[in-house]
mmCIF file of C-alpha atoms in Angstrom:
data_model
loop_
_atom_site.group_PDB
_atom_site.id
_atom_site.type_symbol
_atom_site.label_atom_id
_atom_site.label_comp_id
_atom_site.label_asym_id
_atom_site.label_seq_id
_atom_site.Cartn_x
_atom_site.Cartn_y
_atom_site.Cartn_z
ATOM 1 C CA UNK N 12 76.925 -15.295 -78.788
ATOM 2 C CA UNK N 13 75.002 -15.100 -82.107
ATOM 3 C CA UNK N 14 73.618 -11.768 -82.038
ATOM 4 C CA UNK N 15 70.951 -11.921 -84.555
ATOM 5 C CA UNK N 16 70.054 -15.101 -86.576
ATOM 6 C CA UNK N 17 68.095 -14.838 -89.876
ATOM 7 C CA UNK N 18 66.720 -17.786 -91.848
ATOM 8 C CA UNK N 19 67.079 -18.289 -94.893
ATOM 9 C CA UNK N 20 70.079 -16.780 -96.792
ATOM 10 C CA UNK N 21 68.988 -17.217 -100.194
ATOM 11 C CA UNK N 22 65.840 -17.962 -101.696
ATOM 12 C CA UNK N 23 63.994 -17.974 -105.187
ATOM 13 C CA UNK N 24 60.486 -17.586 -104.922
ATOM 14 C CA UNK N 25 57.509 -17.537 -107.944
ATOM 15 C CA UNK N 26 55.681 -14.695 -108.509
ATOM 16 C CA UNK N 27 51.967 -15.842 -106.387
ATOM 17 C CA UNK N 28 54.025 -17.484 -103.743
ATOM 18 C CA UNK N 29 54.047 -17.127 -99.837
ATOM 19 C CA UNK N 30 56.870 -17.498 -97.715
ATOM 20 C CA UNK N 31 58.114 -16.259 -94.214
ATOM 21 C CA UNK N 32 61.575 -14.922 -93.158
ATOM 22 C CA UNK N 33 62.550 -15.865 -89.504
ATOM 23 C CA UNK N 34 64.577 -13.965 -87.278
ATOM 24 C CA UNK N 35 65.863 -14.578 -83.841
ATOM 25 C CA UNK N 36 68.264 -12.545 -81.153
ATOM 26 C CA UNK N 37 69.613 -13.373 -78.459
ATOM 27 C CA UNK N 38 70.648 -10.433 -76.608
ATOM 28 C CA UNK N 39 67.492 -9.469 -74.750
ATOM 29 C CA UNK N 40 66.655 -6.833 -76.888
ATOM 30 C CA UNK N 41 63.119 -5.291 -77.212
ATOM 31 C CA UNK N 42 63.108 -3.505 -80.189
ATOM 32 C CA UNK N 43 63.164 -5.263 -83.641
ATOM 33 C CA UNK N 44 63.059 -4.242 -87.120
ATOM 34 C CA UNK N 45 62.875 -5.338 -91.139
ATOM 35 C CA UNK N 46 64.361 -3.209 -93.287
ATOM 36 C CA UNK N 47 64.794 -3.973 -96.909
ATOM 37 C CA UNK N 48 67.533 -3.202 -99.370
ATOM 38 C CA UNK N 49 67.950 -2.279 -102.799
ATOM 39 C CA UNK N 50 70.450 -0.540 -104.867
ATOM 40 C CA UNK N 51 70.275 3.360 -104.876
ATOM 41 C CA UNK N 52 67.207 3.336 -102.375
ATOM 42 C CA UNK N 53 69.107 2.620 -99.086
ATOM 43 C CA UNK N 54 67.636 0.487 -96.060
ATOM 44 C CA UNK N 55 64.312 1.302 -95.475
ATOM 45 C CA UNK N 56 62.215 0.094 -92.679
ATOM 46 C CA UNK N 57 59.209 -2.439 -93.138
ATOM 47 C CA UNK N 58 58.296 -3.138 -89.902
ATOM 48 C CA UNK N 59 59.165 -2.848 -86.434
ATOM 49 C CA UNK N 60 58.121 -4.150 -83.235
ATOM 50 C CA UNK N 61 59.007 -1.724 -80.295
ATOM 51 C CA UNK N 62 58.395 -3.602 -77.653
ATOM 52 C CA UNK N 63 56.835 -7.800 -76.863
ATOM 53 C CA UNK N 64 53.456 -7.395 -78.206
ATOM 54 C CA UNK N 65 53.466 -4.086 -80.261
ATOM 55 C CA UNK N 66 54.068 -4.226 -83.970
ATOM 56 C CA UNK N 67 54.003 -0.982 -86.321
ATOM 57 C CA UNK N 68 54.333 0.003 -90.055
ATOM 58 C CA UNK N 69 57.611 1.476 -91.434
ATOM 59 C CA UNK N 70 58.292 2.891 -94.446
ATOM 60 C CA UNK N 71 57.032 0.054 -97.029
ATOM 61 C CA UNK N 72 54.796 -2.045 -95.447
ATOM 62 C CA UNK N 73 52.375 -2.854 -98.488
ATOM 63 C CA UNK N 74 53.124 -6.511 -98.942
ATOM 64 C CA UNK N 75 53.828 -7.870 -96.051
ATOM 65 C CA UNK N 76 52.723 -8.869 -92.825
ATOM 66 C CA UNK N 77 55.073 -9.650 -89.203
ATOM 67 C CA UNK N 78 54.677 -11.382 -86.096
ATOM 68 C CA UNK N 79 56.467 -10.522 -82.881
ATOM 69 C CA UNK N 80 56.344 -14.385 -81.327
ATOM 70 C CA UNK N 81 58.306 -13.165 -78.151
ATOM 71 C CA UNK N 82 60.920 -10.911 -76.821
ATOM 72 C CA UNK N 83 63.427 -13.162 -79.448
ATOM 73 C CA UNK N 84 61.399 -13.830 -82.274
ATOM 74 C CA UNK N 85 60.020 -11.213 -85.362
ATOM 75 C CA UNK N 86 58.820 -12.671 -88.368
ATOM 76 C CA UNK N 87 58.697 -11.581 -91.604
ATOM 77 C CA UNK N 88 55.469 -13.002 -94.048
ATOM 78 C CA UNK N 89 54.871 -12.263 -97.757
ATOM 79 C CA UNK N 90 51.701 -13.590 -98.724
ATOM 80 C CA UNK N 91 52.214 -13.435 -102.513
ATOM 81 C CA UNK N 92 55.099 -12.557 -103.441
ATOM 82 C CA UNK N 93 55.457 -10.104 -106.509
ATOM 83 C CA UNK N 94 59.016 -9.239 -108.432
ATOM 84 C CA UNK N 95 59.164 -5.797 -106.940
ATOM 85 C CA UNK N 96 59.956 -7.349 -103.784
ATOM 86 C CA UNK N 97 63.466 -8.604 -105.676
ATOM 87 C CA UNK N 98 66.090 -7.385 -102.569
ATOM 88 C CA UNK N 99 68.049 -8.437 -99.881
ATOM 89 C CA UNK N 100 65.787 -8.576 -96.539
ATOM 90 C CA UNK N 101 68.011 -7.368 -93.062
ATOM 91 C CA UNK N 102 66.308 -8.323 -89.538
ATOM 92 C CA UNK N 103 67.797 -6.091 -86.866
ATOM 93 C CA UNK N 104 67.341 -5.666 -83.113
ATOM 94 C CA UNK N 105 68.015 -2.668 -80.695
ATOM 95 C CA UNK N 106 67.806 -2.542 -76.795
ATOM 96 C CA UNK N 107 64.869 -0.018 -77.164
ATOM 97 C CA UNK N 108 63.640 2.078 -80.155
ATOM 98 C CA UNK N 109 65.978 4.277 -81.315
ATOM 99 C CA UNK N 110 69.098 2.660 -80.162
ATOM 100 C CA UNK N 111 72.087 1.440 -82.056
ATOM 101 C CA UNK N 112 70.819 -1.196 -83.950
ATOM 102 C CA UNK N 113 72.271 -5.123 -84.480
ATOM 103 C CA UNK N 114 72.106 -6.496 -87.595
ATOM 104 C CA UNK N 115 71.830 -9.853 -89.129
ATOM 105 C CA UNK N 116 73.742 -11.299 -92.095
ATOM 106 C CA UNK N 117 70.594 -10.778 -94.692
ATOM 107 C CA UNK N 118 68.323 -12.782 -96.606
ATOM 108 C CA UNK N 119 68.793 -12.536 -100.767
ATOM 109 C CA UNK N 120 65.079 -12.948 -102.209
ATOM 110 C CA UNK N 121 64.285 -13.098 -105.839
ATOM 111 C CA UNK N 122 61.355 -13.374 -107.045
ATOM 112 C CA UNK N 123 60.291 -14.541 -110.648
ATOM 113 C CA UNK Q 30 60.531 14.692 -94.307
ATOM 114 C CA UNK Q 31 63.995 13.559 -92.831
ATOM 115 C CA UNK Q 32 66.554 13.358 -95.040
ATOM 116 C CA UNK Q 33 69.841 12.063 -95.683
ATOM 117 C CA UNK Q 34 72.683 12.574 -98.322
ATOM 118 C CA UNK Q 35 75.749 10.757 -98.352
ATOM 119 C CA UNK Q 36 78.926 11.950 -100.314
ATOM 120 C CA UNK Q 37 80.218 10.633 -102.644
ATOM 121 C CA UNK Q 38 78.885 7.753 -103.683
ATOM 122 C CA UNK Q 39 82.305 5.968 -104.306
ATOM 123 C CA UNK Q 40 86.021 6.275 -103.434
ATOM 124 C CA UNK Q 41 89.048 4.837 -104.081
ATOM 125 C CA UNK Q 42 92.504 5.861 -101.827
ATOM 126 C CA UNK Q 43 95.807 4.544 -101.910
ATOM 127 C CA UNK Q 44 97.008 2.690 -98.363
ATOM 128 C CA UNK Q 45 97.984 5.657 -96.218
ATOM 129 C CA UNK Q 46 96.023 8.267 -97.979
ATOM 130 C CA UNK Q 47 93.411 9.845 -95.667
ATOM 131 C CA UNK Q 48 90.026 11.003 -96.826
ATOM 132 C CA UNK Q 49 86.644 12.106 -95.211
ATOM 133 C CA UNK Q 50 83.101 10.997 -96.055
ATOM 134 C CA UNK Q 51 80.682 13.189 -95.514
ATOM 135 C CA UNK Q 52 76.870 12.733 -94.644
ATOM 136 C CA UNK Q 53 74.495 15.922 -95.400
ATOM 137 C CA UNK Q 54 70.938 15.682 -93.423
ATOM 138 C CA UNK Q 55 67.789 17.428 -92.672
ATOM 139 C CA UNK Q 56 65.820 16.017 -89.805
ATOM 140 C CA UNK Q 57 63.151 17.622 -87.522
ATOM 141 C CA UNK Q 58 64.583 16.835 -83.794
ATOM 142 C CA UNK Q 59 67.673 15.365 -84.247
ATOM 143 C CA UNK Q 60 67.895 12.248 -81.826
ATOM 144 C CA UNK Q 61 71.086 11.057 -82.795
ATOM 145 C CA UNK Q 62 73.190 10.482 -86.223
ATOM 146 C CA UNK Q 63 74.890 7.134 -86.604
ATOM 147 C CA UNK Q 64 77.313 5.406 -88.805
ATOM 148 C CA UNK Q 65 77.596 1.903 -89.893
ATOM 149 C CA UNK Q 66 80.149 -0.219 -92.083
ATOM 150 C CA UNK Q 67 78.648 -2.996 -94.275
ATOM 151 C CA UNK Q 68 81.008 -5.653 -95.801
ATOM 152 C CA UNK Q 69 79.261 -7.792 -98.950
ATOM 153 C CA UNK Q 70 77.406 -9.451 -98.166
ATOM 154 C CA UNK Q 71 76.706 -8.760 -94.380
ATOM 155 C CA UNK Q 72 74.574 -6.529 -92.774
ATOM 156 C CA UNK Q 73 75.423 -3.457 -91.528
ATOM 157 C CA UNK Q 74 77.960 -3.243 -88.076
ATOM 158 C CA UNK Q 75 77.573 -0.201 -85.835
ATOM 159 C CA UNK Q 76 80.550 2.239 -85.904
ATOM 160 C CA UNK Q 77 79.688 5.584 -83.702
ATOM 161 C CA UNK Q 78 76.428 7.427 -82.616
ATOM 162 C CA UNK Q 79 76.677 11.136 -82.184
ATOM 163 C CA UNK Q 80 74.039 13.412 -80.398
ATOM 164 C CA UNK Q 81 74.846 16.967 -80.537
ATOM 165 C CA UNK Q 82 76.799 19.144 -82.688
ATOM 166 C CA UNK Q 83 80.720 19.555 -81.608
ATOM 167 C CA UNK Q 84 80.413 16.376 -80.535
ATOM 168 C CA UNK Q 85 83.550 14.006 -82.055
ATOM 169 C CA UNK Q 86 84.025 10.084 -81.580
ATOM 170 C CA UNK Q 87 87.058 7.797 -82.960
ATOM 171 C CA UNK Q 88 87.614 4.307 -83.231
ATOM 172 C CA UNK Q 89 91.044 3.111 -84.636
ATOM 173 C CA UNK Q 90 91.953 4.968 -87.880
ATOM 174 C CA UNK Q 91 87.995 6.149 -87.781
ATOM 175 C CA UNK Q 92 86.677 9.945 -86.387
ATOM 176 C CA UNK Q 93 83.243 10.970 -86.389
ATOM 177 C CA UNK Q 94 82.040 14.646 -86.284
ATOM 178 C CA UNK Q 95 78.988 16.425 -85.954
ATOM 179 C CA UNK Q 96 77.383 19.960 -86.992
ATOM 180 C CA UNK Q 97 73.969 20.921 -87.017
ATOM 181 C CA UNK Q 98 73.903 20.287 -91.046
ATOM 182 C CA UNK Q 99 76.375 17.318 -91.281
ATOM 183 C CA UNK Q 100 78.524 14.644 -90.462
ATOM 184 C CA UNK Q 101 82.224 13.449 -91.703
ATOM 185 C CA UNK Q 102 83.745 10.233 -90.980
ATOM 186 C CA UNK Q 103 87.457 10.906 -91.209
ATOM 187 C CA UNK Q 104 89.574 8.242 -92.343
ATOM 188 C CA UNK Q 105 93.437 8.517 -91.566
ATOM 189 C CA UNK Q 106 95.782 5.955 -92.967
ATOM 190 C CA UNK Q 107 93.202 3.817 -94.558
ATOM 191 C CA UNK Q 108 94.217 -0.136 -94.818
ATOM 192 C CA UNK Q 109 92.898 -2.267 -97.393
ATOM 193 C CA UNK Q 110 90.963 -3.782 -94.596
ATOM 194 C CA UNK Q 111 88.530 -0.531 -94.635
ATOM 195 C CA UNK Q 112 87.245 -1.208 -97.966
ATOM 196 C CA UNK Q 113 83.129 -1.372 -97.131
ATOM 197 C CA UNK Q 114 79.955 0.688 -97.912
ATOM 198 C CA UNK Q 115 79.732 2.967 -95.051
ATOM 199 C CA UNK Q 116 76.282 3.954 -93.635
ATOM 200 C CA UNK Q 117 74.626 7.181 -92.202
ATOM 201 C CA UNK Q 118 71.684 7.170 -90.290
ATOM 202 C CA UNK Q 119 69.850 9.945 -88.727
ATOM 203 C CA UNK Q 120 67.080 9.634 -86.085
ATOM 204 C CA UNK Q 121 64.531 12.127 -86.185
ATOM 205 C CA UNK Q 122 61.244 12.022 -83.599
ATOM 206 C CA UNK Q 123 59.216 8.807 -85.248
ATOM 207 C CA UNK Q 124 61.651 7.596 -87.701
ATOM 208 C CA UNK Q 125 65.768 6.921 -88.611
ATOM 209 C CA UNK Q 126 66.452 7.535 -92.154
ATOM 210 C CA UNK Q 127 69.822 6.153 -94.284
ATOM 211 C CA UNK Q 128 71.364 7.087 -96.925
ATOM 212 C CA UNK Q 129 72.579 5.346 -99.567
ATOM 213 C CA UNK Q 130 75.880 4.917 -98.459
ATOM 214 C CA UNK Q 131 79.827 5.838 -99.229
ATOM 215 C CA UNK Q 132 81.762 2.364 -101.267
ATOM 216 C CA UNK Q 133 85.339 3.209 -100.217
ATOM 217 C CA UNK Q 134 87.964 1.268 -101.583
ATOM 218 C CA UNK Q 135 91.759 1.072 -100.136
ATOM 219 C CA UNK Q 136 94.024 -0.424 -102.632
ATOM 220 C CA UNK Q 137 97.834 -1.414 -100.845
#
C-alpha cells in the first residue's frame, strides 16, 4: 500500500523554467491538496481539489497552476519558475475535505 | 483570520522526562484541531484529531487535549525515538491553518 506517491524528490530548476510535480494515491480518496513549505511560514495550502473534477485556490496560488486527472491523480505545474518558489512541495490526500489528511514524502525544489 | 501558535518553537528533554507542547489558536467555527509528527525529511504523519473542548485522545506515550483556546500534546517518558517537528492544525469553516511547529528533541 503506497499511500501517496510524489514525483520527483529533488529537483533544480532555472529561474524562466516550467516543470510539473506529479502526485498519485491510492487509497480512494477524493480530496487532494498542495501545500508548500518553508522555514518559519508553516504548510500552507496551494491548491486543492475537493472532489474528481473541482479544483480551488488555497492560500498561495499565484504561480502555479493544477490538474485533477482523476480520482488518483493531482498535478502540480509551474509555468516559470521564479526563486521565491525555493521550498519543499507536500501532495496530500484526505477521504473528503476536511479530513485527516495523508501525506507524501515531499518534493525539494530550488530554483536559481 | 484563523490562527495558530505553536509553543515553543524547540525542546530538548532527557529520556524519561515528560513535557507538554502546547498549540494556542483562534479560529471562527472550530471543525476540528489536529496534530501531526514530521520526521526530516518526510511529510507530515497524522497523530490525533480532536473536536470539542474536554475532549482527550492518547496514543502510546502521546495525550492530546482540547479547550476552547488551546491544545497540549503531553509527552510522558519521551524516547529518543520521539525526536520530530510536531504539527498543529486547526480547521475552521473554509480553511485548516498550521503552525509552525514544536522541534522536540529526546536525548538517551
Amino acid at each position: 500500500n503506497a499511500g501517496v506517491t510524489q514525483t520527483p524528490k529533488f529537483q533544480v530548476l532555472k529561474t524562466g523554467q516550467s516543470m510539473t510535480l506529479q502526485c498519485a494515491q491510492d487509497m480512494n480518496h477524493n480530496s487532494m491538496y498542495w501545500y508548500r513549505q518553508d522555514p518559519g511560514m508553516g504548510l500552507r495550502l496551494i491548491y486543492y481539489s475537493a472532489s474528481e473534477g473541482t479544483t480551488d485556490k488555497g492560500e498561495v496560488p499565484n504561480g502555479y497552476n493544477v490538474s485533477r486527472l482523476n480520482k488518483r491523480e493531482f498535478s502540480l505545474r509551474l509555468e516559470s519558475a521564479a526563486p521565491s518558489q525555493t521550498s519543499v512541495y507536500f501532495c496530500a490526500s484526505s477521504i473528503t475535505w476536511g479530513q485527516k489528511l495523508f501525506f507524501g514524502s515531499g518534493t525539494q525544489l530550488s530554483v536559481l | 483570520e484563523d490562527q495558530v501558535t505553536q509553543s515553543p518553537e524547540a525542546l530538548r528533554l532527557q529520556e524519561g522526562e515528560s513535557s507538554s507542547l502546547n498549540c494556542s489558536y483562534t479560529v471562527s467555527g472550530l471543525r476540528g484541531l489536529f496534530w501531526y509528527r514530521q520526521d526530516p525529511g518526510k511529510g507530515p504523519e497524522f497523530l490525533f484529531t480532536l473536536y470539542s473542548a474536554g475532549e482527550e485522545k492518547e496514543k502510546e506515550r502521546l495525550k492530546a487535549t482540547l479547550t476552547k483556546k488551546e491544545s497540549f500534546l503531553h509527552i510522558t517518558a519521551p524516547k529518543p525515538e520521539d525526536s520530530a517537528t510536531y504539527l498543529c492544525a486547526v480547521q475552521g469553516g473554509s480553511r485548516l491553518t498550521f503552525g509552525e511547529g514544536t522541534q522536540l528533541t529526546v536525548n538517551p
